[in-house]
Tab-separated table of N, CA and C in Angstrom:
chain	number	residue	atom	x	y	z
E	1	UNK	N	-53.822	-28.362	-18.137
E	1	UNK	CA	-52.567	-27.812	-17.140
E	1	UNK	C	-52.856	-27.423	-15.753
E	2	UNK	N	-52.544	-27.909	-15.211
E	2	UNK	CA	-52.642	-27.511	-13.905
E	2	UNK	C	-52.570	-26.105	-12.930
E	3	UNK	N	-53.153	-25.463	-12.482
E	3	UNK	CA	-52.715	-24.942	-11.468
E	3	UNK	C	-52.411	-24.969	-10.743
E	4	UNK	N	-51.541	-24.163	-10.178
E	4	UNK	CA	-50.935	-24.079	-8.442
E	4	UNK	C	-51.650	-23.408	-7.945
E	5	UNK	N	-52.279	-23.525	-5.868
E	5	UNK	CA	-53.049	-22.621	-5.182
E	5	UNK	C	-52.447	-22.915	-4.199
E	6	UNK	N	-52.415	-22.096	-3.422
E	6	UNK	CA	-51.841	-21.941	-1.730
E	6	UNK	C	-52.754	-23.593	-1.193
E	7	UNK	N	-53.323	-24.425	-2.056
E	7	UNK	CA	-54.105	-25.689	-1.537
E	7	UNK	C	-53.510	-26.937	-1.494
E	8	UNK	N	-53.188	-26.939	-3.217
E	8	UNK	CA	-53.003	-27.759	-4.307
E	8	UNK	C	-51.953	-28.647	-2.958
E	9	UNK	N	-50.823	-28.408	-2.363
E	9	UNK	CA	-49.707	-29.519	-1.392
E	9	UNK	C	-50.734	-29.871	-0.609
E	10	UNK	N	-51.117	-29.320	0.118
E	10	UNK	CA	-52.205	-29.749	0.918
E	10	UNK	C	-53.293	-30.714	0.972
E	11	UNK	N	-53.799	-30.174	0.103
E	11	UNK	CA	-54.595	-31.263	-0.385
E	11	UNK	C	-54.327	-32.487	-1.311
E	12	UNK	N	-52.954	-32.328	-1.611
E	12	UNK	CA	-52.312	-33.760	-2.076
E	12	UNK	C	-52.325	-34.709	-0.971
E	13	UNK	N	-51.976	-34.498	-0.235
E	13	UNK	CA	-51.740	-34.620	0.587
E	13	UNK	C	-52.183	-35.676	0.985
E	14	UNK	N	-54.064	-34.943	1.174
E	14	UNK	CA	-54.825	-35.541	1.533
E	14	UNK	C	-54.691	-37.003	1.347
E	15	UNK	N	-55.120	-36.633	-0.336
E	15	UNK	CA	-55.388	-37.828	-1.547
E	15	UNK	C	-54.423	-38.641	-1.288
E	16	UNK	N	-52.801	-38.742	-0.996
E	16	UNK	CA	-52.258	-39.224	-0.790
E	16	UNK	C	-52.520	-40.188	0.512
E	17	UNK	N	-52.360	-39.528	1.571
E	17	UNK	CA	-53.288	-40.339	2.516
E	17	UNK	C	-53.835	-41.013	2.321
E	18	UNK	N	-55.415	-41.311	1.419
E	18	UNK	CA	-56.677	-42.037	1.499
E	18	UNK	C	-56.069	-43.105	0.770
E	19	UNK	N	-55.261	-42.579	-0.528
E	19	UNK	CA	-54.695	-43.232	-1.750
E	19	UNK	C	-54.030	-44.646	-1.101
E	20	UNK	N	-53.367	-44.252	-0.825
E	20	UNK	CA	-52.663	-45.113	0.288
E	20	UNK	C	-53.370	-46.409	1.507
E	21	UNK	N	-54.111	-45.632	2.336
E	21	UNK	CA	-55.168	-46.570	2.981
E	21	UNK	C	-55.746	-47.086	2.227
E	22	UNK	N	-56.464	-46.859	0.672
E	22	UNK	CA	-56.860	-47.544	-0.147
E	22	UNK	C	-56.191	-48.648	-0.714
E	23	UNK	N	-55.130	-48.521	-0.492
E	23	UNK	CA	-54.263	-49.420	-1.081
E	23	UNK	C	-53.706	-50.444	-0.665
E	24	UNK	N	-53.814	-50.574	0.487
E	24	UNK	CA	-53.668	-50.941	2.027
E	24	UNK	C	-54.716	-51.965	2.483
E	25	UNK	N	-55.554	-51.556	2.323
E	25	UNK	CA	-57.325	-52.593	2.194
E	25	UNK	C	-57.459	-53.386	1.280
E	26	UNK	N	-56.978	-52.919	-0.052
E	26	UNK	CA	-56.760	-53.911	-1.454
E	26	UNK	C	-55.995	-54.867	-1.696
E	27	UNK	N	-55.258	-54.886	-0.755
E	27	UNK	CA	-53.914	-55.796	-0.493
E	27	UNK	C	-54.251	-56.744	-0.205
E	28	UNK	N	-55.308	-57.208	0.985
E	28	UNK	CA	-55.267	-57.946	2.227
E	28	UNK	C	-56.277	-59.369	0.937
E	29	UNK	N	-55.771	-60.426	2.180
E	29	UNK	CA	-56.457	-60.612	1.635
E	29	UNK	C	-58.041	-61.777	2.032
E	30	UNK	N	-58.510	-61.041	1.221
E	30	UNK	CA	-60.350	-61.626	2.306
E	30	UNK	C	-60.722	-62.994	2.602
E	31	UNK	N	-61.439	-63.769	3.233
E	31	UNK	CA	-61.398	-64.796	4.037
E	31	UNK	C	-62.692	-64.937	2.961
E	32	UNK	N	-64.124	-64.419	2.353
E	32	UNK	CA	-64.828	-64.248	0.917
E	32	UNK	C	-64.651	-63.440	0.277
E	33	UNK	N	-64.802	-64.047	-1.061
E	33	UNK	CA	-64.208	-63.100	-2.141
E	33	UNK	C	-66.652	-62.984	-1.916
E	34	UNK	N	-67.063	-63.951	-1.744
E	34	UNK	CA	-68.845	-63.508	-2.433
E	34	UNK	C	-69.288	-63.078	-1.368
E	35	UNK	N	-69.763	-62.081	-2.555
E	35	UNK	CA	-70.673	-60.869	-1.158
E	35	UNK	C	-71.735	-61.187	-2.242
E	36	UNK	N	-72.534	-61.282	-1.511
E	36	UNK	CA	-74.105	-61.258	-1.699
E	36	UNK	C	-74.630	-59.869	-1.248
E	37	UNK	N	-76.148	-59.601	-1.782
E	37	UNK	CA	-76.833	-57.536	-1.811
E	37	UNK	C	-76.613	-57.839	-0.937
E	38	UNK	N	-76.272	-56.909	-0.354
E	38	UNK	CA	-77.180	-56.710	1.572
E	38	UNK	C	-75.811	-57.063	2.286
E	39	UNK	N	-75.095	-57.856	1.757
E	39	UNK	CA	-73.834	-58.734	2.749
E	39	UNK	C	-72.780	-57.328	3.056
E	40	UNK	N	-72.551	-56.801	4.435
E	40	UNK	CA	-71.111	-56.152	5.196
E	40	UNK	C	-69.964	-56.671	4.237
E	41	UNK	N	-70.188	-58.027	4.543
E	41	UNK	CA	-68.828	-58.958	5.158
E	41	UNK	C	-68.053	-59.079	3.729
E	42	UNK	N	-66.575	-59.214	4.514
E	42	UNK	CA	-66.250	-59.684	2.630
E	42	UNK	C	-65.316	-58.991	2.132
E	43	UNK	N	-65.283	-58.905	0.597
E	43	UNK	CA	-64.414	-58.346	-0.336
E	43	UNK	C	-65.043	-56.793	-1.132
E	44	UNK	N	-64.796	-56.077	-0.786
E	44	UNK	CA	-65.860	-55.299	-1.352
E	44	UNK	C	-65.387	-53.863	-2.374
E	45	UNK	N	-65.204	-54.114	-4.215
E	45	UNK	CA	-64.271	-53.925	-5.018
E	45	UNK	C	-64.702	-52.121	-4.555
E	46	UNK	N	-65.874	-51.819	-4.455
E	46	UNK	CA	-65.810	-50.100	-4.712
E	46	UNK	C	-66.066	-49.671	-3.232
E	47	UNK	N	-64.746	-50.136	-2.163
E	47	UNK	CA	-65.342	-49.926	-0.637
E	47	UNK	C	-64.969	-48.323	-0.572
E	48	UNK	N	-65.716	-47.853	0.505
E	48	UNK	CA	-65.295	-45.898	0.236
E	48	UNK	C	-64.948	-45.659	1.673
E	49	UNK	N	-64.659	-44.782	1.912
E	49	UNK	CA	-63.569	-45.179	3.363
E	49	UNK	C	-64.312	-45.606	4.767
E	50	UNK	N	-65.908	-45.447	5.216
E	50	UNK	CA	-66.185	-45.930	5.757
E	50	UNK	C	-66.712	-47.190	6.088
E	51	UNK	N	-66.362	-48.041	4.898
E	51	UNK	CA	-66.276	-49.284	4.787
E	51	UNK	C	-64.757	-50.239	5.106
E	52	UNK	N	-63.843	-49.195	4.379
E	52	UNK	CA	-62.694	-49.651	4.731
E	52	UNK	C	-62.788	-49.148	6.777
E	53	UNK	N	-63.253	-48.680	7.350
E	53	UNK	CA	-63.388	-48.079	8.651
E	53	UNK	C	-63.743	-49.555	9.434
E	54	UNK	N	-64.999	-50.001	9.022
E	54	UNK	CA	-65.445	-51.242	9.010
E	54	UNK	C	-64.443	-52.656	9.753
E	55	UNK	N	-64.352	-53.034	8.149
E	55	UNK	CA	-63.649	-53.515	8.240
E	55	UNK	C	-62.492	-53.756	8.856
E	56	UNK	N	-61.646	-53.051	9.247
E	56	UNK	CA	-60.145	-53.531	10.030
E	56	UNK	C	-60.843	-52.882	11.486
E	57	UNK	N	-61.602	-51.343	11.616
E	57	UNK	CA	-62.025	-52.024	13.132
E	57	UNK	C	-62.747	-52.525	14.032
E	58	UNK	N	-63.960	-52.671	12.807
E	58	UNK	CA	-64.941	-53.717	13.404
E	58	UNK	C	-66.614	-52.681	14.564
E	59	UNK	N	-67.328	-54.177	14.493
E	59	UNK	CA	-68.094	-53.536	15.519
E	59	UNK	C	-68.194	-53.932	16.865
E	60	UNK	N	-69.184	-52.867	18.003
E	60	UNK	CA	-69.315	-54.268	19.391
E	60	UNK	C	-70.412	-54.526	19.392
E	61	UNK	N	-70.923	-54.953	20.127
E	61	UNK	CA	-71.694	-56.341	20.542
E	61	UNK	C	-73.721	-55.537	20.277
E	62	UNK	N	-73.169	-53.729	20.227
E	62	UNK	CA	-74.007	-53.089	20.436
E	62	UNK	C	-74.023	-52.564	18.554
E	63	UNK	N	-73.590	-52.639	17.793
E	63	UNK	CA	-73.372	-52.191	16.166
E	63	UNK	C	-72.736	-51.186	16.233
E	64	UNK	N	-72.601	-50.809	17.293
E	64	UNK	CA	-71.081	-49.240	16.696
E	64	UNK	C	-69.606	-49.868	16.575
E	65	UNK	N	-69.584	-49.126	15.844
E	65	UNK	CA	-68.408	-49.172	15.376
E	65	UNK	C	-67.652	-48.630	15.829
E	66	UNK	N	-66.031	-50.023	16.767
E	66	UNK	CA	-64.926	-50.071	17.292
E	66	UNK	C	-64.252	-48.215	17.214
E	67	UNK	N	-63.374	-47.883	17.899
E	67	UNK	CA	-62.708	-46.641	17.821
E	67	UNK	C	-61.222	-46.662	17.198
E	68	UNK	N	-61.203	-48.262	17.577
E	68	UNK	CA	-59.743	-48.990	16.767
E	68	UNK	C	-59.664	-49.858	16.541
E	69	UNK	N	-58.453	-50.187	15.645
E	69	UNK	CA	-58.312	-51.623	15.177
E	69	UNK	C	-57.099	-51.991	15.814
E	70	UNK	N	-57.391	-53.138	16.159
E	70	UNK	CA	-55.751	-53.881	16.493
E	70	UNK	C	-55.038	-54.006	14.894
E	71	UNK	N	-54.554	-53.353	14.082
E	71	UNK	CA	-53.540	-53.921	12.682
E	71	UNK	C	-53.463	-52.561	12.560
E	72	UNK	N	-51.860	-52.532	13.407
E	72	UNK	CA	-50.707	-51.484	13.382
E	72	UNK	C	-51.082	-50.476	12.460
E	73	UNK	N	-50.359	-51.075	11.245
E	73	UNK	CA	-50.158	-50.563	10.272
E	73	UNK	C	-51.823	-49.449	9.576
E	74	UNK	N	-52.711	-50.357	9.776
E	74	UNK	CA	-54.178	-49.402	9.866
E	74	UNK	C	-53.857	-48.492	10.263
E	75	UNK	N	-53.590	-48.883	12.181
E	75	UNK	CA	-53.886	-47.403	12.825
E	75	UNK	C	-53.363	-46.251	11.993
E	76	UNK	N	-52.247	-46.641	11.889
E	76	UNK	CA	-51.009	-45.737	11.122
E	76	UNK	C	-51.457	-45.019	9.735
E	77	UNK	N	-51.948	-45.879	8.811
E	77	UNK	CA	-52.577	-44.967	7.838
E	77	UNK	C	-53.740	-43.873	8.532
E	78	UNK	N	-54.350	-44.792	9.346
E	78	UNK	CA	-55.922	-43.355	9.504
E	78	UNK	C	-55.369	-42.533	9.812
E	79	UNK	N	-55.040	-42.505	11.314
E	79	UNK	CA	-54.001	-41.530	11.457
E	79	UNK	C	-53.265	-40.583	10.724
E	80	UNK	N	-52.288	-40.393	10.006
E	80	UNK	CA	-52.320	-39.567	9.146
E	80	UNK	C	-52.827	-39.196	8.074
E	81	UNK	N	-53.892	-39.948	7.859
E	81	UNK	CA	-55.664	-39.170	7.073
E	81	UNK	C	-55.364	-38.573	7.585
E	82	UNK	N	-56.136	-38.692	9.239
E	82	UNK	CA	-56.812	-37.509	9.965
E	82	UNK	C	-56.536	-36.491	10.341
E	83	UNK	N	-54.618	-36.639	10.351
E	83	UNK	CA	-54.117	-35.322	9.817
E	83	UNK	C	-53.773	-34.344	9.254
E	84	UNK	N	-54.114	-35.209	8.248
E	84	UNK	CA	-53.787	-34.532	6.860
E	84	UNK	C	-55.235	-33.724	6.511
E	85	UNK	N	-56.341	-34.739	7.285
E	85	UNK	CA	-57.085	-33.635	6.679
E	85	UNK	C	-57.549	-32.732	8.007
E	86	UNK	N	-57.012	-32.307	9.218
E	86	UNK	CA	-56.845	-31.212	9.900
E	86	UNK	C	-56.381	-29.929	8.967
E	87	UNK	N	-54.686	-30.565	8.768
E	87	UNK	CA	-53.931	-29.827	7.962
E	87	UNK	C	-54.716	-28.958	6.576
E	88	UNK	N	-55.798	-29.490	6.287
E	88	UNK	CA	-56.579	-29.130	4.896
E	88	UNK	C	-57.306	-28.275	6.239
E	89	UNK	N	-57.950	-28.441	6.830
E	89	UNK	CA	-59.262	-27.714	7.560
E	89	UNK	C	-58.963	-27.116	8.238
E	90	UNK	N	-57.736	-26.501	8.640
E	90	UNK	CA	-56.848	-25.711	8.593
E	90	UNK	C	-56.301	-24.434	8.243
E	91	UNK	N	-56.238	-25.182	7.312
E	91	UNK	CA	-55.572	-24.138	5.416
E	91	UNK	C	-56.889	-23.089	4.548
E	92	UNK	N	-58.320	-24.034	4.782
E	92	UNK	CA	-59.340	-23.444	4.596
E	92	UNK	C	-60.651	-22.903	5.024
E	93	UNK	N	-60.052	-22.972	6.831
E	93	UNK	CA	-61.533	-22.192	7.201
E	93	UNK	C	-60.998	-21.103	7.930
E	94	UNK	N	-60.307	-20.034	7.231
E	94	UNK	CA	-60.031	-18.554	7.120
E	94	UNK	C	-61.806	-18.118	5.725
E	95	UNK	N	-61.195	-19.101	4.515
E	95	UNK	CA	-62.326	-18.744	3.592
E	95	UNK	C	-63.765	-19.652	4.393
E	96	UNK	N	-64.145	-20.317	4.709
E	96	UNK	CA	-64.764	-20.939	5.146
E	96	UNK	C	-65.861	-19.228	5.714
E	97	UNK	N	-65.023	-18.596	6.685
E	97	UNK	CA	-65.509	-17.939	7.275
E	97	UNK	C	-65.794	-16.432	6.132
E	98	UNK	N	-64.844	-16.257	5.482
E	98	UNK	CA	-64.739	-15.495	4.837
E	98	UNK	C	-66.320	-15.233	3.206
E	99	UNK	N	-66.030	-16.952	3.131
E	99	UNK	CA	-67.550	-16.549	2.095
E	99	UNK	C	-68.800	-16.617	2.589
E	100	UNK	N	-69.073	-17.337	4.401
E	100	UNK	CA	-70.377	-17.900	4.223
E	100	UNK	C	-70.667	-19.243	4.685
E	101	UNK	N	-69.519	-19.913	4.682
E	101	UNK	CA	-70.159	-21.331	4.540
E	101	UNK	C	-70.961	-22.146	5.794
């Protein structure tokens, strides 16, 4: 049984936003399903948030990840995730100070 906490609805919002982004990534048709060890291109069934960001945002000539993507749907999803994370951070901030983390 799940007990209700003051953070539950906020945490679920973060989870839902992350899941929507993850689902959007996995809906894409990738040019290469062939993933060799050590390569970062192509489809990654175990993609982390960093991998998903790298896929959509790409990298510049110096190898640094770009700040934005040309994919409007991705930008909407990542913005929703970031906003929900900010709300969660604000919600837990008093407890962080209270317990000295």
